[in-house]
Coordinates of C-alpha atoms in Angstrom, one line a residue:
M1 CA 0.0 0.0 0.0
P2 CA 1.2 3.6 -0.6
N3 CA 2.5 6.0 2.0
A4 CA 0.2 8.7 3.4
I5 CA -1.0 11.1 0.7
A6 CA 0.6 14.5 0.8
Y7 CA -1.9 16.9 2.4
S8 CA -1.8 19.7 5.0
L9 CA -4.0 21.7 7.3
F10 CA -1.1 24.1 8.1
T11 CA -0.7 27.4 6.4
E12 CA 2.6 29.3 6.4
F13 CA 1.2 31.6 9.0
D14 CA 0.4 28.6 11.2
I15 CA 3.9 27.4 11.0
N16 CA 5.4 30.8 11.8
L17 CA 3.1 31.1 14.9
F18 CA 4.0 27.6 16.0
K19 CA 7.8 28.2 15.7
A20 CA 7.3 31.5 17.6
G21 CA 5.3 29.7 20.4
K22 CA 2.3 31.9 19.6
H23 CA -0.1 29.5 18.1
Y24 CA -2.7 28.8 20.7
R25 CA -5.2 26.7 18.7
L26 CA -2.8 23.9 17.8
Y27 CA -5.6 21.3 18.3
E28 CA -7.2 22.5 15.1
K29 CA -4.1 21.4 13.2
F30 CA -2.2 18.6 15.0
G31 CA -3.6 15.2 15.8
S32 CA -6.0 13.2 13.7
H33 CA -8.8 15.0 11.8
I34 CA -11.5 13.2 9.7
T35 CA -11.7 14.9 6.3
T36 CA -12.2 14.4 2.6
V37 CA -9.4 14.6 0.0
N38 CA -10.1 14.2 -3.7
N39 CA -13.6 13.0 -2.9
V40 CA -12.3 10.2 -0.6
E41 CA -13.0 10.2 3.1
G42 CA -10.2 9.5 5.4
T43 CA -8.1 10.9 8.2
Y44 CA -5.3 13.5 8.2
F45 CA -2.5 13.1 10.8
A46 CA 0.0 15.6 12.0
V47 CA 2.7 15.2 14.7
W48 CA 5.7 17.1 15.8
A49 CA 8.9 15.0 15.8
P50 CA 11.8 17.1 14.7
S51 CA 14.5 14.5 15.5
A52 CA 12.7 11.7 13.5
K53 CA 14.0 10.2 10.3
S54 CA 10.7 8.5 9.7
V55 CA 7.2 8.5 11.2
S56 CA 4.5 6.0 10.5
V57 CA 0.9 5.7 11.6
I58 CA 0.4 2.2 12.8
G59 CA -2.8 0.5 14.0
D60 CA -5.3 -2.4 13.5
F61 CA -6.0 -1.1 10.0
N62 CA -2.5 -2.0 8.8
F63 CA -1.7 -4.8 11.3
W64 CA 0.6 -2.3 13.2
Q65 CA 3.2 -2.4 10.3
E66 CA 5.3 0.8 10.0
T67 CA 5.9 0.2 6.3
E68 CA 2.3 0.8 5.3
H69 CA 1.5 4.5 6.1
K70 CA 4.5 6.7 6.4
L71 CA 4.0 10.4 7.0
N72 CA 5.8 13.1 5.1
V73 CA 8.1 15.6 6.8
R74 CA 7.4 19.3 6.0
W75 CA 10.1 21.1 4.1
D76 CA 10.0 24.2 6.3
G77 CA 12.1 23.0 9.2
S78 CA 9.1 22.9 11.6
G79 CA 9.7 19.2 12.4
I80 CA 6.1 18.4 11.6
W81 CA 5.2 15.1 9.9
E82 CA 1.8 14.9 8.2
G83 CA -0.3 13.1 5.7
F84 CA -3.8 11.9 4.7
I85 CA -4.7 8.2 4.9
P86 CA -7.9 7.3 3.0
N87 CA -10.7 5.0 4.2
I88 CA -10.0 5.2 7.9
G89 CA -12.3 7.1 10.2
K90 CA -13.9 7.5 13.6
G91 CA -12.9 4.8 16.1
T92 CA -9.7 3.8 14.3
I93 CA -7.0 2.8 16.9
Y94 CA -3.5 4.1 16.1
K95 CA -0.1 5.1 17.4
Y96 CA 3.0 6.8 15.8
K97 CA 6.0 4.7 15.2
I98 CA 9.0 7.0 15.2
R99 CA 12.5 6.1 14.1
S100 CA 14.9 8.7 15.5
S101 CA 17.9 10.1 13.8
H102 CA 19.5 10.0 17.3
N103 CA 21.1 6.6 18.2
N104 CA 18.7 4.7 16.0
V105 CA 16.1 4.8 18.8
T106 CA 12.6 3.7 17.8
T107 CA 9.5 4.8 19.8
E108 CA 5.8 3.9 19.6
K109 CA 3.8 6.9 20.9
A110 CA 0.2 7.8 21.5
D111 CA -0.8 11.0 19.7
P112 CA -0.2 14.0 22.0
F113 CA -3.2 15.7 20.5
A114 CA -5.6 12.7 20.5
R115 CA -9.1 13.6 21.4
R116 CA -9.8 10.1 22.6
C117 CA -7.6 7.4 24.0
E118 CA -8.2 3.7 24.6
H119 CA -9.5 2.7 28.0
P120 CA -6.5 2.1 30.3
P121 CA -4.5 -0.1 30.6
R122 CA -4.5 0.0 26.8
T123 CA -2.5 2.9 25.5
A124 CA -3.3 3.7 21.9
S125 CA -5.0 6.8 20.5
E126 CA -8.4 6.8 18.7
V127 CA -9.5 8.8 15.7
W128 CA -12.4 10.9 17.0
S129 CA -14.8 13.6 16.2
D130 CA -18.2 14.7 17.5
N131 CA -20.7 17.4 16.8
Y132 CA -22.2 17.9 20.2
D133 CA -25.2 20.2 20.3
W134 CA -24.7 22.4 23.3
Q135 CA -27.8 23.5 25.3
D136 CA -26.1 25.9 27.7
K137 CA -26.6 29.2 25.8
S138 CA -28.1 30.9 28.8
W139 CA -25.3 29.9 31.1
M140 CA -22.6 31.0 28.7
K141 CA -24.3 34.3 28.1
N142 CA -24.4 35.1 31.8
R143 CA -21.4 33.2 33.3
K144 CA -19.3 36.4 33.5
K145 CA -21.6 37.4 36.4
N146 CA -21.4 33.9 38.0
N147 CA -17.6 33.7 37.7
A148 CA -16.9 37.3 38.8
L149 CA -14.6 38.0 41.7
D150 CA -17.4 39.9 43.6
A151 CA -19.8 36.9 43.3
P152 CA -20.3 33.9 45.6
Y153 CA -17.9 31.2 44.6
S154 CA -18.3 27.9 46.5
V155 CA -16.6 24.8 45.0
Y156 CA -17.3 21.1 45.5
E157 CA -14.1 19.2 44.6
V158 CA -14.8 15.8 43.1
H159 CA -12.8 12.7 42.1
L160 CA -15.1 11.2 39.5
G161 CA -13.9 7.6 40.1
S162 CA -14.6 7.6 43.8
W163 CA -17.5 9.9 44.4
K164 CA -20.0 7.1 43.9
K165 CA -19.7 3.6 42.5
Q166 CA -22.2 1.5 40.6
I167 CA -22.4 -1.0 43.5
E168 CA -24.0 -4.0 41.9
E169 CA -21.4 -4.1 39.1
H170 CA -18.6 -2.5 41.1
R171 CA -17.7 -0.1 38.4
F172 CA -17.4 3.7 37.8
L173 CA -20.4 5.8 37.1
S174 CA -20.3 7.0 33.5
Y175 CA -20.3 10.7 32.5
R176 CA -23.9 10.3 31.6
E177 CA -24.8 8.7 34.9
L178 CA -22.9 11.4 36.8
A179 CA -24.9 13.9 34.8
E180 CA -27.9 12.6 36.8
D181 CA -26.6 11.8 40.2
L182 CA -23.7 14.2 40.7
V183 CA -25.4 17.2 39.1
D184 CA -28.5 16.9 41.2
Y185 CA -26.5 16.5 44.3
V186 CA -24.3 19.6 43.7
E187 CA -27.4 21.5 43.0
E188 CA -29.1 20.2 46.2
M189 CA -26.1 21.2 48.2
N190 CA -26.2 24.8 46.8
F191 CA -22.6 24.9 45.6
T192 CA -22.0 27.4 42.8
H193 CA -19.2 25.4 41.1
V194 CA -17.9 21.9 40.9
E195 CA -14.2 21.1 40.4
F196 CA -13.0 17.8 38.9
M197 CA -9.6 16.4 39.7
P198 CA -7.9 15.7 36.4
I199 CA -10.1 14.0 33.8
M200 CA -7.5 14.1 31.0
E201 CA -6.4 10.6 30.1
Y202 CA -3.9 9.1 32.6
P203 CA -2.5 5.6 32.8
Y204 CA -2.2 5.0 36.5
D205 CA -5.2 5.2 38.9
P206 CA -3.1 5.8 42.1
S207 CA -1.9 9.0 40.5
W208 CA -5.5 10.3 40.9
G209 CA -5.1 11.8 37.4
Y210 CA -2.2 14.0 38.1
Q211 CA 0.2 12.3 35.7
L212 CA -1.2 12.7 32.2
T213 CA -0.5 11.1 28.9
G214 CA -3.5 12.3 26.9
Y215 CA -3.8 16.1 27.5
F216 CA -6.6 16.6 25.0
A217 CA -8.7 13.5 25.8
P218 CA -11.3 13.1 28.5
T219 CA -10.4 9.8 30.2
A220 CA -12.2 6.8 28.6
R221 CA -12.8 5.4 32.1
F222 CA -16.2 7.2 32.2
G223 CA -17.2 7.3 28.5
Y224 CA -16.7 9.3 25.3
P225 CA -15.8 13.0 24.8
D226 CA -19.4 13.9 23.9
D227 CA -20.5 12.2 27.1
F228 CA -18.2 14.5 29.1
K229 CA -19.6 17.5 27.2
Y230 CA -23.1 16.3 28.2
L231 CA -22.0 16.3 31.8
V232 CA -20.7 19.9 31.6
D233 CA -23.8 20.9 29.7
T234 CA -26.0 19.5 32.4
F235 CA -24.2 21.3 35.1
H236 CA -24.6 24.5 33.1
K237 CA -28.3 24.1 32.6
K238 CA -28.5 23.9 36.4
G239 CA -26.6 27.1 36.8
I240 CA -23.4 25.4 38.1
G241 CA -19.9 26.2 36.8
V242 CA -17.3 23.5 36.0
I243 CA -13.6 23.8 36.9
L244 CA -10.9 21.4 35.8
D245 CA -7.7 20.6 37.5
W246 CA -5.0 21.2 34.9
V247 CA -1.4 19.9 35.2
P248 CA 1.2 21.8 33.1
S249 CA 3.9 21.1 35.8
H250 CA 5.0 17.6 34.9
F251 CA 4.1 14.4 33.1
P252 CA 4.9 10.7 33.5
S253 CA 7.7 8.8 31.7
D254 CA 5.4 6.0 30.4
D255 CA 6.7 4.5 27.1
H256 CA 3.6 5.7 25.1
G257 CA 3.6 9.2 26.6
L258 CA 5.4 12.4 25.9
G259 CA 8.8 11.5 27.3
Y260 CA 11.7 11.0 24.9
F261 CA 9.1 11.4 22.2
D262 CA 11.1 11.3 19.0
G263 CA 14.2 9.8 20.6
S264 CA 15.2 13.2 21.9
H265 CA 14.2 15.3 24.9
L266 CA 11.4 17.0 23.0
Y267 CA 8.8 17.9 25.6
E268 CA 10.9 17.6 28.7
H269 CA 13.9 19.8 29.6
P270 CA 17.2 17.9 28.7
D271 CA 18.9 19.0 31.9
R272 CA 17.6 16.8 34.7
R273 CA 18.0 19.7 37.1
K274 CA 15.1 21.3 35.2
G275 CA 13.6 18.3 33.6
Y276 CA 13.0 15.7 36.3
H277 CA 10.8 15.8 39.4
Q278 CA 12.5 13.8 42.2
D279 CA 9.4 13.7 44.4
W280 CA 7.0 12.5 41.7
K281 CA 9.5 10.5 39.5
S282 CA 8.1 12.4 36.5
L283 CA 9.4 14.7 33.8
I284 CA 9.1 18.5 33.6
F285 CA 8.2 20.4 30.5
N286 CA 10.8 22.6 28.8
Y287 CA 9.1 25.9 29.3
G288 CA 11.9 27.8 27.4
R289 CA 11.0 26.0 24.1
N290 CA 8.5 27.9 22.0
E291 CA 6.7 24.9 20.7
I292 CA 6.1 23.5 24.2
K293 CA 4.6 26.8 25.3
A294 CA 2.2 26.7 22.3
F295 CA 1.3 23.0 23.1
L296 CA 0.4 23.8 26.8
I297 CA -1.4 27.1 26.1
S298 CA -3.3 25.4 23.3
N299 CA -4.3 22.7 25.7
A300 CA -5.7 25.2 28.2
I301 CA -7.6 27.0 25.5
Y302 CA -8.9 23.6 24.2
W303 CA -10.8 22.8 27.3
L304 CA -12.3 26.3 27.6
D305 CA -13.2 26.3 23.9
Q306 CA -14.3 22.8 23.1
F307 CA -15.8 21.8 26.5
H308 CA -17.1 25.2 27.7
I309 CA -15.1 24.9 30.9
D310 CA -15.5 27.8 33.3
G311 CA -12.1 27.7 35.1
L312 CA -8.8 25.9 35.4
R313 CA -7.2 25.1 38.7
V314 CA -3.5 24.9 37.9
D315 CA -1.8 22.2 39.9
A316 CA 1.6 22.5 41.6
V317 CA 2.4 26.1 40.6
A318 CA 5.1 26.3 43.3
S319 CA 7.1 23.5 41.6
M320 CA 7.1 25.6 38.4
L321 CA 8.2 28.9 40.0
F322 CA 11.4 27.8 41.7
L323 CA 14.5 26.0 40.3
D324 CA 15.3 24.7 43.8
Y325 CA 11.8 23.3 44.4
S326 CA 12.4 20.1 46.5
R327 CA 16.1 20.1 45.6
E328 CA 19.2 20.2 47.7
A329 CA 22.2 22.5 47.1
G330 CA 24.1 21.3 44.0
Q331 CA 20.9 19.8 42.5
W332 CA 19.8 23.1 40.8
E333 CA 21.4 25.9 38.9
P334 CA 20.6 29.6 39.5
N335 CA 19.0 31.6 36.8
K336 CA 21.0 34.2 34.8
Y337 CA 20.5 36.8 37.5
G338 CA 21.7 34.4 40.2
G339 CA 18.3 33.8 41.7
R340 CA 16.1 30.7 42.3
E341 CA 13.1 31.8 40.2
Y342 CA 12.5 29.7 37.1
L343 CA 12.2 32.6 34.7
E344 CA 11.1 30.6 31.6
A345 CA 8.3 28.9 33.6
I346 CA 7.2 32.3 35.0
D347 CA 7.0 33.7 31.5
F348 CA 5.0 30.7 30.4
I349 CA 2.5 31.2 33.2
K350 CA 2.1 34.9 32.4
E351 CA 1.6 34.1 28.7
M352 CA -0.9 31.4 29.5
N353 CA -3.0 33.7 31.7
T354 CA -2.8 36.5 29.2
E355 CA -4.2 34.3 26.4
V356 CA -6.9 32.7 28.6
Y357 CA -8.3 35.9 29.8
A358 CA -8.0 37.6 26.4
S359 CA -10.0 34.7 24.8
F360 CA -12.3 33.9 27.7
P361 CA -12.6 37.0 30.0
D362 CA -15.5 35.3 31.8
V363 CA -13.5 32.4 33.3
Q364 CA -11.1 32.1 36.1
T365 CA -7.6 30.5 36.5
I366 CA -6.8 29.4 40.1
A367 CA -3.3 28.7 41.3
E368 CA -2.5 25.9 43.7
E369 CA 0.6 27.7 45.0
S370 CA 2.0 27.1 48.5
T371 CA 4.7 29.7 48.9
S372 CA 4.9 33.4 49.6
F373 CA 5.6 34.2 45.9
S374 CA 4.1 37.7 45.6
K375 CA 1.3 38.8 43.3
V376 CA 0.2 35.4 42.1
S377 CA -3.4 36.7 41.6
R378 CA -2.5 40.1 40.5
P379 CA -2.5 41.5 37.0
I380 CA 0.5 41.0 34.8
Y381 CA 0.7 44.8 34.1
D382 CA 1.1 45.2 37.9
G383 CA 4.0 42.7 38.0
G384 CA 1.7 39.7 38.9
L385 CA 1.4 36.2 37.4
G386 CA -2.2 37.0 36.2
F387 CA -4.2 34.3 38.0
G388 CA -7.7 35.1 39.0
M389 CA -7.4 33.4 42.5
K390 CA -4.8 31.6 44.6
W391 CA -5.4 28.8 47.1
M392 CA -4.9 30.1 50.7
M393 CA -2.7 27.2 51.9
G394 CA -1.6 29.1 55.0
W395 CA -5.2 29.5 56.2
M396 CA -5.8 25.8 55.6
H397 CA -2.7 24.7 57.5
D398 CA -3.1 27.1 60.5
T399 CA -6.9 26.5 60.8
L400 CA -6.7 22.8 60.8
G401 CA -3.8 22.9 63.2
Y402 CA -5.9 25.0 65.6
F403 CA -9.0 22.8 65.3
K404 CA -6.9 19.7 66.0
K405 CA -6.0 21.0 69.5
E406 CA -8.0 20.2 72.6
P407 CA -10.1 23.3 73.4
I408 CA -8.3 23.8 76.8
Y409 CA -5.1 24.6 74.8
R410 CA -6.8 26.9 72.2
Q411 CA -6.4 30.0 74.4
H412 CA -2.7 29.8 73.7
H413 CA -3.1 29.5 70.0
Q414 CA -5.8 32.0 69.0
N415 CA -3.2 33.7 66.7
D416 CA -3.5 30.6 64.5
L417 CA -6.9 31.7 63.5
T418 CA -6.4 35.5 63.5
F419 CA -3.1 35.5 61.6
S420 CA -4.6 34.9 58.2
L421 CA -6.3 38.3 58.3
N422 CA -2.9 39.9 58.3
Y423 CA -2.4 38.9 54.7
A424 CA -5.9 37.9 53.6
F425 CA -6.1 40.7 51.0
T426 CA -2.6 40.4 49.5
E427 CA -4.1 37.9 47.0
N428 CA -7.5 36.9 45.8
F429 CA -7.6 33.9 48.1
M430 CA -9.7 30.7 47.9
L431 CA -10.0 28.8 51.2
P432 CA -9.4 25.1 50.4
L433 CA -10.2 22.0 52.4
S434 CA -9.0 19.7 49.6
H435 CA -8.3 16.1 48.9
D436 CA -4.7 16.5 50.1
E437 CA -5.9 17.0 53.6
V438 CA -7.7 13.6 53.9
V439 CA -5.1 11.1 52.7
Y440 CA -1.8 9.5 53.7
G441 CA -2.6 9.2 57.4
K442 CA -3.9 12.7 57.8
K443 CA -7.4 11.4 58.7
S444 CA -10.7 12.8 57.5
I445 CA -11.6 16.3 58.4
V446 CA -13.9 15.2 61.2
G447 CA -11.3 12.6 62.2
K448 CA -8.9 15.5 63.1
M449 CA -11.3 17.0 65.6
P450 CA -10.9 16.4 69.4
G451 CA -13.5 15.4 72.0
D452 CA -16.3 12.9 72.1
E453 CA -18.6 12.3 69.1
W454 CA -20.8 15.3 69.7
Q455 CA -17.8 17.6 70.2
R456 CA -16.0 16.4 67.1
F457 CA -19.1 17.1 64.9
A458 CA -19.7 20.5 66.6
N459 CA -16.1 21.4 65.9
L460 CA -16.6 20.4 62.3
R461 CA -19.7 22.6 62.0
L462 CA -17.8 25.4 63.6
L463 CA -14.8 25.0 61.2
Y464 CA -17.1 25.2 58.2
S465 CA -18.9 28.2 59.7
F466 CA -15.6 30.0 60.2
M467 CA -14.6 29.1 56.6
F468 CA -17.8 30.4 55.1
T469 CA -17.7 33.7 57.0
H470 CA -13.9 34.3 56.5
P471 CA -13.0 36.4 53.5
G472 CA -12.3 34.5 50.3
T473 CA -14.0 31.9 48.1
K474 CA -14.5 28.4 49.3
L475 CA -13.5 24.8 48.3
L476 CA -14.6 21.6 50.0
F477 CA -13.6 18.1 49.0
Q478 CA -16.2 15.4 48.5
G479 CA -17.3 13.6 51.7
G480 CA -16.4 16.5 53.9
E481 CA -19.9 17.9 53.5
F482 CA -21.4 15.1 55.5
G483 CA -18.6 14.3 57.8
Q484 CA -17.0 11.3 56.1
T485 CA -15.2 9.5 59.0
S486 CA -12.6 7.5 57.0
E487 CA -9.8 8.8 54.9
W488 CA -10.5 9.3 51.2
D489 CA -9.9 6.0 49.2
F490 CA -9.6 6.6 45.4
Q491 CA -10.5 3.0 44.7
G492 CA -13.7 3.0 46.8
S493 CA -16.7 5.2 47.1
L494 CA -17.9 7.8 49.6
D495 CA -19.6 6.3 52.6
W496 CA -23.1 7.4 51.7
H497 CA -24.6 5.1 54.3
L498 CA -23.4 7.5 57.0
L499 CA -26.4 9.7 56.0
D500 CA -28.6 7.2 57.8
Y501 CA -27.3 8.9 61.0
D502 CA -28.7 12.2 62.2
I503 CA -25.3 13.6 63.2
H504 CA -24.0 13.2 59.6
K505 CA -27.2 14.5 58.1
G506 CA -26.8 17.5 60.4
V507 CA -23.4 18.4 59.0
Q508 CA -24.8 18.0 55.4
Q509 CA -27.7 20.3 56.2
L510 CA -25.3 22.8 57.7
V511 CA -23.1 22.9 54.5
K512 CA -26.2 23.2 52.4
D513 CA -27.4 26.1 54.5
L514 CA -23.9 27.8 54.7
N515 CA -23.8 27.7 50.9
T516 CA -27.2 29.4 50.8
F517 CA -26.2 31.9 53.5
Y518 CA -23.0 32.7 51.6
R519 CA -24.9 33.2 48.3
K520 CA -27.7 35.4 49.7
E521 CA -25.6 37.7 51.9
P522 CA -23.8 40.3 49.8
A523 CA -21.5 41.1 52.8
L524 CA -19.9 37.7 52.4
F525 CA -18.9 38.0 48.8
Q526 CA -19.0 41.5 47.4
K527 CA -15.8 42.6 49.0
Q528 CA -14.3 39.1 49.8
F529 CA -10.9 40.1 48.4
S530 CA -10.8 43.6 50.0
Y531 CA -9.8 44.8 53.4
E532 CA -12.9 47.0 53.2
G533 CA -15.0 43.8 53.5
F534 CA -13.8 42.8 57.0
E535 CA -13.4 44.3 60.4
W536 CA -12.6 42.8 63.8
L537 CA -14.9 43.4 66.7
D538 CA -12.7 41.5 69.1
H539 CA -9.8 39.2 68.3
G540 CA -8.1 39.4 71.7
D541 CA -10.3 37.3 74.0
H542 CA -7.8 34.5 74.2
Q543 CA -8.9 33.4 77.7
N544 CA -12.5 32.5 76.5
S545 CA -11.4 31.6 73.0
V546 CA -14.1 33.8 71.4
L547 CA -13.7 35.7 68.2
S548 CA -16.1 38.4 66.8
Y549 CA -15.9 40.3 63.5
F550 CA -18.2 41.7 60.9
R551 CA -18.3 41.3 57.2
K552 CA -19.2 44.3 55.1
G553 CA -20.9 44.7 51.7
E554 CA -21.6 47.6 49.4
N555 CA -24.5 48.6 51.5
E556 CA -24.3 49.0 55.3
A557 CA -27.6 47.3 55.8
D558 CA -26.1 44.1 54.4
N559 CA -23.3 43.9 57.1
V560 CA -23.1 40.6 59.0
I561 CA -21.8 40.2 62.6
V562 CA -20.1 36.9 63.4
V563 CA -19.3 35.5 66.8
L564 CA -17.4 32.2 67.3
N565 CA -17.2 30.3 70.6
L566 CA -14.3 27.9 70.1
T567 CA -14.6 25.9 73.2
P568 CA -17.3 23.4 74.5
V569 CA -18.1 25.7 77.4
P570 CA -21.2 27.9 76.8
R571 CA -20.7 31.6 77.3
E572 CA -23.8 33.1 78.8
K573 CA -24.2 36.9 79.0
Y574 CA -21.1 37.3 76.9
R575 CA -20.8 41.0 75.8
I576 CA -19.6 42.1 72.4
G577 CA -19.1 45.7 71.2
L578 CA -21.2 46.7 68.2
P579 CA -20.4 48.9 65.3
K580 CA -23.6 51.0 65.9
A581 CA -26.8 51.1 68.0
G582 CA -29.8 49.2 66.9
N583 CA -31.9 46.0 67.0
L584 CA -30.3 42.8 65.6
K585 CA -31.7 39.6 64.3
L586 CA -30.1 36.1 64.3
V587 CA -29.5 34.9 60.7
F588 CA -27.4 31.8 61.3
N589 CA -26.7 29.5 64.2
S590 CA -24.4 26.5 63.8
D591 CA -25.8 25.0 67.1
D592 CA -29.3 24.7 65.7
K593 CA -31.0 21.4 66.4
K594 CA -31.4 20.7 62.7
Y595 CA -27.6 20.5 62.5
F596 CA -27.5 18.2 65.5
G597 CA -26.6 21.1 67.8
T598 CA -28.0 21.6 71.2
G599 CA -30.5 24.3 70.2
N600 CA -30.6 25.4 73.8
Y601 CA -28.9 28.8 73.8
K602 CA -31.5 31.4 72.9
N603 CA -30.9 35.0 72.1
N604 CA -34.2 36.7 72.1
K605 CA -33.3 40.2 73.4
L606 CA -31.1 41.6 70.6
K607 CA -31.3 45.3 71.3
S608 CA -28.0 47.2 71.7
E609 CA -27.2 49.1 74.9
E610 CA -25.3 52.4 75.3
L611 CA -22.5 50.6 77.2
K612 CA -19.0 51.0 75.9
W613 CA -17.2 47.8 75.1
N614 CA -14.2 46.9 73.0
N615 CA -13.7 50.6 72.3
R616 CA -17.2 50.9 70.8
E617 CA -20.0 53.0 72.2
N618 CA -22.7 50.3 72.0
S619 CA -22.7 46.7 73.0
L620 CA -24.9 43.6 73.5
E621 CA -25.0 40.5 75.8
L622 CA -25.3 37.2 74.0
N623 CA -25.6 33.5 75.0
L624 CA -22.9 31.7 73.0
P625 CA -23.5 28.0 72.4
P626 CA -20.7 25.5 72.9
L627 CA -18.5 25.2 69.8
G628 CA -20.9 27.4 67.9
M629 CA -21.1 30.2 65.5
L630 CA -23.8 32.9 65.6
A631 CA -24.3 35.5 62.8
F632 CA -26.5 38.6 63.1
K633 CA -27.7 41.5 61.0
Y634 CA -29.3 44.7 62.0
K635 CA -33.0 44.9 61.5

């Protein structure tokens, strides 16, 4: 049979943009594309392999023989091999067999731009196309408002493989099944957004999806690409945004993946000090190479463009920013200025955010970044990295550390809770209680809490109440919303049977109501990234372990006063200073009986007195429930 027919989707302009690292829609050109040439239907293939001396498309259709369908190298020095193969179409299984001009190495690789991959553990690519009919016009038209930084933004983090299993058949739920069960649940729980741990194709389940081989393919574990679009579409029709975890920081060294692609260090940096992650035993992209920047930015754009995704949570940003990340002296080389910053990676991040927001100004990028690197969520023109938000890892660490302590010791550690407000407005922070906090012996969130069963769950309710009234957007990992007692198991399913018990149903109801409270009270979100939206009433009562503060919106009438009693000792006739005189009304009580609280500590007389307290002219006596949060508004 003849070699692939000479044919190209690339224009000279495409090639120049690709070489310059400025082509951000490479998925429209690379990979496999079903088309018609000379009135014959078939598939066009294009792959980047500049160190190859030959590239063949192999698959079932040619008995995996490399002599059958060899691609043609372009004459322009781009390193692109391409060609049209007639009479093969959707569903065709294939790989690229690449003979390298370096050391006579031969590799068999999956297509880096494949839109569908075989179900793991099989590793080939699949020719694919779909013409999904989107039904989310209303959401897309209005999502700028729903994704705005002054809007409520409460995220339910989900690992699709372990949220719920099909019990009888002990299998994953499909994208289509999740479009029923998961969408209805997220809507019932009143979250504004859902975030999926990586759904791009990955070979190894214990990686949780964070080591990718198919950057452009939704994993086949749960169905087809159009099924995943249906899932996103269904969320949108319910008014719920969809965020994807995205991993441009590293990739695995599996034989069929991107590593040593054409017999050379094509995607990974050739210097292991920049090209190999010692912690994760994975490879690091060569951010200084133009074509790699174009590949990664095209991938980010692809999910926003083709799948209507509303945000990208970018994984392991800290590992990209610093040359010495998790390396000892002598294992890294300073940049040209003698510093530890990875300048090429920083430039890539800025370029990625610039293009994302230029093309999709109504989405958000969110950095999982654990260091004190400045201006992560500040505009690039202001010297920032250009992310929309950043995870507030310090808040998470300090808050969980505080809540783990027996209440008798909390009086000595109140600063653990108050310290976050010293820097809360230096970034657009998201408060995460993520999957990383409930694995590897860290226990579940409720498992970290001290005391007897009632106290542990009261502590959990108090933690969530503090989280939802603290400045910043919110993220909660699956299972936390009903007090999952065991650590997260990626192979299993959430322990839904726990909802047979009132104490777990109480936590679930609390989270549902906190989401509603957050969404309906402008003071909790309008100025969530501004110091103007927060003021302490009293952060100094260490002895009683009580905190009080108020959240402020655009209108003074929307302001919310919050009081936390962080011990199991009720505080009756506890006086707090007030910002002004007036009558108050209780708008939230984490100790309500419907949450499995005591429901015993009433506050019926909520009229201020002209009695100076906490340097304020007016004050009020309250009955504070044990391990409880009360929130008030002026009538």
